Amino acid sequence: MAVDITLLFRASVKTVKTRNKALGVAVGGGVDGSRDELFRRSPRPKGDFSSRAREVISHIGKLRDFLLEHRKDYINAYSYVMSEYGRMTDTERDQIDQDAQTFMRTCSEAIQQLRTQAHKEIHSQQVKEHRGVVLDFIEDYLKRVCKLYSEQRAIRVKRVVDKKRLSKLEPEPSTKTRESTSSEKVSRNPSEDSEEKPVTEEHPEKVPAESQPELGTWGDGKGDDELSPEEIQMFEQENQRLIGEMNSLFDEVRQIEGRVVEISRLQEIFTEKVLQQEAEIDSIHQLVVGATENIKEGNEDIREVSTLGPPGPPQCGTESRQQRSSCWQGGTSALLWPSPQGSPPDGAGQSHFDPRQTPDPRCYQEP
Amino acid sequence: MAAAAAASIRERQTVALKRMLNFNVPHVKNSTGEPVWKVLIYDRFGQDIISPLLSVKELRDMGITLHLLLHSDRDPIPDVPAVYFVMPTEENIDRMCQDLRNQLYESYYLNFISAISRSKLEDIANAALAASAVTQVAKVFDQYLNFITLEDDMFVLCNQNKELVSYRAINRPDITDTEMETVMDTIVDSLFCFFVTLGAVPIIRCSRGTAAEMVAVKLDKKLRENLRDARNSLFTGDTLGAGQFSFQRPLLVLVDRNIDLATPLHHTWTYQALVHDVLDFHLNRVNLEESSGVENSPAGARPKRKNKKSYDLTPVDKFWQKHKGSPFPEVAESVQQELESYRAQEDEVKRLKSIMGLEGEDEGAISMLSDNTAKLTSAVSSLPELLEKKRLIDLHTNVATAVLEHIKARKLDVYFEYEEKIMSKTTLDKSLLDIISDPDAGTPEDKMRLFLIYYISAQQAPSEADLEQYKKALTDAGCNLNPLQYIKQWKAFAKMASAPASYGNTTTKPMGLLSRVMNTGSQFVMEGVKNLVLKQQNLPVTRILDNLMEMKSNPETDDYRYFDPKMLRGNDSSVPRNKNPFQEAIVFVVGGGNYIEYQNLVDYIKLSQLGQK
C-alpha cells in the first residue's frame, strides 16, 4: 500500500523555510524570489497548443453532455402516449442529429488543424511526440462520443423503418388503413420490442378483419347488416389465407432484415480495415511506381549497351574491344560486358563499320 | 514465490501501479471520460518494475504520452503533469531537484519505490523552495513496490544491481561486515515492500546459522517496528480487509542457497527454464538473434547481418502459460498441433472466400447466402483472433527452434540425463571422463557444471588420482578450475552440517529416438535428441516447504527458527506456536532461486491440490 507523504513533504518545506530564515540564507523566499516567481509565471507561454487542446476537449464534452441529456427522450419512440414532458417530435430529433453532425465535423477539423500546426512548429522530438499522442487521445474521445450518437441514431432509424414496414403490410384502402393504423398504434403501445411486434401485429390484422363484417363498407349495401354464413366463411378463409401470407412475408422480411444488418456490420468492419490499410496501400503504390521507373531506366540502359555491343569501325578491331571494355568499366558497372558471340542484335563478329550503330564517343576519347 | 494468494501478487502490483499513474486515485474505467495526459519519468529500477507488468499500450490507456528515463535529456513540456517513479537515491534526488529548478513540467507527482528518508525529503523541499515550485509538487508518495513480479506467483528482488544480492556477494570470503549489512538491508527492504503490497504479515521460518537467518532477524525486526507504530502502520485498515479472505497468515520460508548448490547448476529441460538457461531471457523478454540461412552469397558481398528479434512472453500468451513447465519435446509437439489447427482455420476462411466468389455466377447460390452472411461475419470477427494466434505460433516456433539449435549443438539432452542420474544416484552408463573429453558435447561451462554436480552429489570425494584426471580433462576442454576450488571448500563446510541433500528417486525414461514428432515430418527434427520425460521428484527446497507447511516433523526442518512479528514478545524458540498447517507460503532463497525450483514448486502445488502426495 502506498503511503501518502505529501503532508510530510509540506512539513519539511516549512522546516526548511524556518531553518533558512534562521540561518539568514536568502533562498529565493525574499523579494528576489517573489519577483522571480512573477517573472517566471508571466512570460511562460501558456502554451497555445494545450489551451486549444483543452478547448476542443471541452467542446466535445459539451456535445457528450448534450447527447446524454436528451438520450432518453430521443430513444423513446412511443412518446405520443407517454407523459407530456417526455415528448420529442421528429423535427426536434432531426435537429439534434444535424447539430450533432456539424459539431462533430467542426471538432474533427479543429483536431486536424491542431495536428498540422503542431507539426509545423519546430520543437524538440519529445514535445512533438507528446503532442501527437495528445491529439490521438482527443480523437479517440471524439470517436467515443460519436459512437454514443450513432448508437442512438441507429435505434431511431431502426424504429422508423419498422414502423414504415408495418404500416405498409396493411392491404386495405386508405380509410380502413387509417382506422387500422390507429388501432395498430393502440395495440402497439404496450410493446416496445420488435420481437413482440408479430404478436401485436396479428391483433391489428384481426381487428380490421373483424371490423370488415361490422363496417361492411366494401361493396355491400349500407343497410345490409347480415352476410350469409357462406360469405362469412369465405371471408374467414380468405382472412386466414391472407394472415398466412402476411406471416410468411413477414418472416422473410425479418430474415432479410437480419442479413442486411449483418451485411452493414460487415461493411463497417471492411471500411474500417480498408481505411487502416489505406496508408500502407499508398506507400506500396509509391514503391511500385518507383520500382517500375527504375526498371524502365534499367531496361533502357541495357538496350543502349546491347545496341553498342558488336565492334564498330574495323580499325578498332580488338583494340576497340579493349578500349570499349575499359570505357564500359567506368559506365554502368552493373552490366556485364556482353560477349562478342552473344547478344548484340546486329549479329556477331561484325567487322565492317555499321552506319546504324552510333559509335561510342568515349572510345575515341582515349589517347 | 507465493502459492495461490487471494489476489495474486502480480495483480496487486499492477493495481498499485495503475493507481499511481492515475494521480494516486483509484482507477475507474469510464468509456466517455475526458482524456487526461501525463508524462511518466522513471529510473532503471522503475523501468524494470513496470516493464513486465504494463505494456506501452496499457500505459497509453492510462493517459501517458511519453515515458522517459530520469537521467536522460528531457525537454521542457509545459502544461503537463509529470509522474515520477524512482528510487530515493542521491543521484535521483539531485536530478529531480534539477528538474524542479528548470521548470520542466507543470506539476509533479513524486512516487518513491521504497521509503524515502526525512533528510532527502528535505533536500527536495529545499530545491522546491529555491525554484519557487512548492505548489507544483502536487503529491509525494512512498509506493513500497521495490520488487519485480515476473509471474502471477513469482517475484525477484531486482534486475539492475542483482550482483549486489547475488550468491557471490553474500558468500565470498572477503566480504566485510558493513558490506554484508548493506546487502541484508537491500534484501530486507524488498521483502518488506513485498509484504506491504501483499497486505499480510507472515510467519517466518528459517534455518539456523545461515545468511537466511540474518535476513529473517532483520525482517522480523522491521515488521515488528512497523506494526507497533499504530499510527503509521502499513498493515491495518483497508489493506488487510480488501485483500485477505483467509484468516490464515502466510508462511515465509527463508532458505539459503547453500543447502542445494546442485540445482542451479543442473541443466534444464522444461520450456521456461530452458529459455532462461540457453537464450537471452530477462524480465519476461527473450532476445533472439536470427541467423539467416546459409546461402550462396555472391563473392565480395557483405555478410548478411543477423536479425535481432525480441519477444515478450506475457501472461496473455496462452500457449506460454500452458507450456512453460512442460518438457521440451512436449512443447515441440504442441507447437506443431497449434500450427495445424491454425492452418485448418485459415483454410476454412479461404474456403468461404471461394464460396463468395461463386455466388455472383450462380443464382442458386443465393439460397446459400443466408448461412454465408452469418459465416462470413463470424469469420471476419474471428480474424483478429486468428492473426493473434499466428503471431504466437510464429513466436514460439522461433523461440523453440532457437532452443533446439542450442540443445543439438551442445548435446544438452545428454547432460540433462546424466545429471539426473547422478543426482538420483542411479548407475551411470557412461563414464564421466568420456563426456568431459568429448569435444562435441557442450561448452566448457556445460562440462564444468556437470563435473560440479558430480562432485557435489558424490557421497565421498573422488580419489586424488581420479580428481587429477578429471582436472586435466577439464582444462583440456577449456574450463576454468576456480569454481572447483570453491565447491571443495563448500563441501568441506557442508560436511560439518547435515548430510548432502538427496534428490529423491528419479528416473528419466527415454522415449525412444523416433517419436511421433519426427514421423509427422515437423520442423522440429528431434533426431538424435533424446525424448526424455521427467518423473516427478521433489527438490530439497520443495521438501523443506512441504515439511514446514504441513508441520511434519523432520530432522532437516525441526531446527528451523520461528518468528512471528505480530507476537508481543520476540521469541527465540523454534517451537511453532501455530499448530495448523499453512495454506499459503512464500519461499525465498537468499542467494538466488532458479526456474527449476520454481517449476518444481508449481508442480508440487498442483499435486497437493489434487490430493495426491
mmCIF file of N, CA and C in Angstrom, chain A residues 162-205:
data_model
loop_
_atom_site.group_PDB
_atom_site.id
_atom_site.type_symbol
_atom_site.label_atom_id
_atom_site.label_comp_id
_atom_site.label_asym_id
_atom_site.label_seq_id
_atom_site.Cartn_x
_atom_site.Cartn_y
_atom_site.Cartn_z
ATOM 1 N N ASP A 162 -39.033 0.091 -39.074
ATOM 2 C CA ASP A 162 -40.032 -0.898 -38.653
ATOM 3 C C ASP A 162 -41.424 -0.358 -38.790
ATOM 4 N N LYS A 163 -41.577 0.863 -38.326
ATOM 5 C CA LYS A 163 -42.900 1.469 -38.400
ATOM 6 C C LYS A 163 -43.401 1.497 -39.825
ATOM 7 N N LYS A 164 -42.530 1.941 -40.724
ATOM 8 C CA LYS A 164 -42.938 2.063 -42.127
ATOM 9 C C LYS A 164 -43.318 0.712 -42.676
ATOM 10 N N ARG A 165 -42.496 -0.262 -42.288
ATOM 11 C CA ARG A 165 -42.754 -1.592 -42.820
ATOM 12 C C ARG A 165 -44.101 -2.117 -42.373
ATOM 13 N N LEU A 166 -44.385 -1.933 -41.107
ATOM 14 C CA LEU A 166 -45.647 -2.448 -40.591
ATOM 15 C C LEU A 166 -46.827 -1.752 -41.214
ATOM 16 N N SER A 167 -46.701 -0.438 -41.352
ATOM 17 C CA SER A 167 -47.857 0.268 -41.913
ATOM 18 C C SER A 167 -48.064 -0.116 -43.366
ATOM 19 N N LYS A 168 -47.017 -0.605 -44.026
ATOM 20 C CA LYS A 168 -47.207 -0.998 -45.418
ATOM 21 C C LYS A 168 -47.877 -2.345 -45.553
ATOM 22 N N LEU A 169 -47.840 -3.149 -44.477
ATOM 23 C CA LEU A 169 -48.369 -4.505 -44.605
ATOM 24 C C LEU A 169 -49.889 -4.546 -44.689
ATOM 25 N N GLU A 170 -50.540 -3.482 -44.362
ATOM 26 C CA GLU A 170 -51.994 -3.452 -44.421
ATOM 27 C C GLU A 170 -52.434 -3.311 -45.857
ATOM 28 N N PRO A 171 -53.189 -4.299 -46.423
ATOM 29 C CA PRO A 171 -53.595 -4.183 -47.821
ATOM 30 C C PRO A 171 -54.877 -3.375 -48.040
ATOM 31 N N GLU A 172 -55.643 -3.060 -46.954
ATOM 32 C CA GLU A 172 -56.932 -2.363 -47.134
ATOM 33 C C GLU A 172 -56.738 -0.943 -47.618
ATOM 34 N N PRO A 173 -57.813 -0.370 -48.195
ATOM 35 C CA PRO A 173 -57.721 1.004 -48.687
ATOM 36 C C PRO A 173 -57.527 2.000 -47.561
ATOM 37 N N SER A 174 -57.412 3.279 -47.999
ATOM 38 C CA SER A 174 -56.877 4.264 -47.060
ATOM 39 C C SER A 174 -57.760 4.450 -45.825
ATOM 40 N N THR A 175 -59.118 4.477 -46.024
ATOM 41 C CA THR A 175 -59.978 4.695 -44.861
ATOM 42 C C THR A 175 -59.741 3.614 -43.832
ATOM 43 N N LYS A 176 -59.743 2.407 -44.318
ATOM 44 C CA LYS A 176 -59.501 1.293 -43.417
ATOM 45 C C LYS A 176 -58.131 1.417 -42.790
ATOM 46 N N THR A 177 -57.172 1.761 -43.655
ATOM 47 C CA THR A 177 -55.787 1.795 -43.128
ATOM 48 C C THR A 177 -55.655 2.807 -42.025
ATOM 49 N N ARG A 178 -56.390 3.912 -42.223
ATOM 50 C CA ARG A 178 -56.263 4.913 -41.170
ATOM 51 C C ARG A 178 -56.800 4.387 -39.858
ATOM 52 N N GLU A 179 -57.970 3.748 -39.960
ATOM 53 C CA GLU A 179 -58.538 3.203 -38.730
ATOM 54 C C GLU A 179 -57.663 2.094 -38.189
ATOM 55 N N SER A 180 -57.217 1.265 -39.138
ATOM 56 C CA SER A 180 -56.421 0.133 -38.661
ATOM 57 C C SER A 180 -55.094 0.575 -38.107
ATOM 58 N N THR A 181 -54.544 1.623 -38.734
ATOM 59 C CA THR A 181 -53.248 2.062 -38.177
ATOM 60 C C THR A 181 -53.446 2.657 -36.807
ATOM 61 N N SER A 182 -54.577 3.337 -36.644
ATOM 62 C CA SER A 182 -54.786 3.883 -35.311
ATOM 63 C C SER A 182 -54.971 2.760 -34.313
ATOM 64 N N SER A 183 -55.692 1.724 -34.733
ATOM 65 C CA SER A 183 -55.835 0.596 -33.811
ATOM 66 C C SER A 183 -54.510 -0.110 -33.626
ATOM 67 N N GLU A 184 -53.733 -0.120 -34.688
ATOM 68 C CA GLU A 184 -52.384 -0.689 -34.560
ATOM 69 C C GLU A 184 -51.609 0.037 -33.487
ATOM 70 N N LYS A 185 -51.671 1.356 -33.603
ATOM 71 C CA LYS A 185 -50.894 2.130 -32.644
ATOM 72 C C LYS A 185 -51.353 1.852 -31.241
ATOM 73 N N VAL A 186 -52.658 1.758 -31.133
ATOM 74 C CA VAL A 186 -53.185 1.491 -29.792
ATOM 75 C C VAL A 186 -52.656 0.174 -29.284
ATOM 76 N N SER A 187 -52.693 -0.808 -30.169
ATOM 77 C CA SER A 187 -52.248 -2.129 -29.717
ATOM 78 C C SER A 187 -50.750 -2.203 -29.562
ATOM 79 N N ARG A 188 -50.048 -1.323 -30.240
ATOM 80 C CA ARG A 188 -48.585 -1.416 -30.189
ATOM 81 C C ARG A 188 -48.009 -0.760 -28.949
ATOM 82 N N ASN A 189 -48.820 0.026 -28.338
ATOM 83 C CA ASN A 189 -48.278 0.791 -27.213
ATOM 84 C C ASN A 189 -47.618 -0.038 -26.121
ATOM 85 N N PRO A 190 -48.289 -1.059 -25.672
ATOM 86 C CA PRO A 190 -47.653 -1.782 -24.555
ATOM 87 C C PRO A 190 -46.313 -2.418 -24.919
ATOM 88 N N SER A 191 -46.071 -2.684 -26.189
ATOM 89 C CA SER A 191 -44.826 -3.374 -26.526
ATOM 90 C C SER A 191 -43.821 -2.392 -27.075
ATOM 91 N N GLU A 192 -42.575 -2.617 -26.733
ATOM 92 C CA GLU A 192 -41.543 -1.773 -27.315
ATOM 93 C C GLU A 192 -40.566 -2.574 -28.146
ATOM 94 N N ASP A 193 -40.493 -3.858 -27.895
ATOM 95 C CA ASP A 193 -39.524 -4.670 -28.634
ATOM 96 C C ASP A 193 -40.087 -5.086 -29.953
ATOM 97 N N SER A 194 -39.242 -5.272 -30.891
ATOM 98 C CA SER A 194 -39.701 -5.741 -32.189
ATOM 99 C C SER A 194 -40.097 -7.189 -32.131
ATOM 100 N N GLU A 195 -39.560 -7.930 -31.120
ATOM 101 C CA GLU A 195 -39.937 -9.344 -31.033
ATOM 102 C C GLU A 195 -41.420 -9.477 -30.762
ATOM 103 N N GLU A 196 -41.958 -8.513 -30.038
ATOM 104 C CA GLU A 196 -43.365 -8.644 -29.689
ATOM 105 C C GLU A 196 -44.255 -8.113 -30.793
ATOM 106 N N LYS A 197 -43.631 -7.558 -31.794
ATOM 107 C CA LYS A 197 -44.447 -6.954 -32.843
ATOM 108 C C LYS A 197 -45.320 -7.961 -33.560
ATOM 109 N N PRO A 198 -44.761 -9.129 -33.898
ATOM 110 C CA PRO A 198 -45.668 -10.063 -34.609
ATOM 111 C C PRO A 198 -46.925 -10.374 -33.803
ATOM 112 N N VAL A 199 -46.778 -10.448 -32.490
ATOM 113 C CA VAL A 199 -47.967 -10.737 -31.685
ATOM 114 C C VAL A 199 -48.984 -9.626 -31.834
ATOM 115 N N THR A 200 -48.492 -8.405 -31.652
ATOM 116 C CA THR A 200 -49.424 -7.282 -31.731
ATOM 117 C C THR A 200 -49.884 -7.071 -33.155
ATOM 118 N N GLU A 201 -49.023 -7.491 -34.061
ATOM 119 C CA GLU A 201 -49.364 -7.223 -35.436
ATOM 120 C C GLU A 201 -50.529 -8.088 -35.856
ATOM 121 N N GLU A 202 -50.562 -9.276 -35.273
ATOM 122 C CA GLU A 202 -51.676 -10.135 -35.645
ATOM 123 C C GLU A 202 -52.975 -9.536 -35.126
ATOM 124 N N HIS A 203 -52.859 -8.923 -33.986
ATOM 125 C CA HIS A 203 -54.038 -8.317 -33.394
ATOM 126 C C HIS A 203 -54.657 -7.267 -34.303
ATOM 127 N N PRO A 204 -53.821 -6.304 -34.786
ATOM 128 C CA PRO A 204 -54.459 -5.343 -35.686
ATOM 129 C C PRO A 204 -54.942 -5.997 -36.974
ATOM 130 N N GLU A 205 -54.258 -7.110 -37.348
ATOM 131 C CA GLU A 205 -54.726 -7.772 -38.550
ATOM 132 C C GLU A 205 -56.144 -8.273 -38.330
#
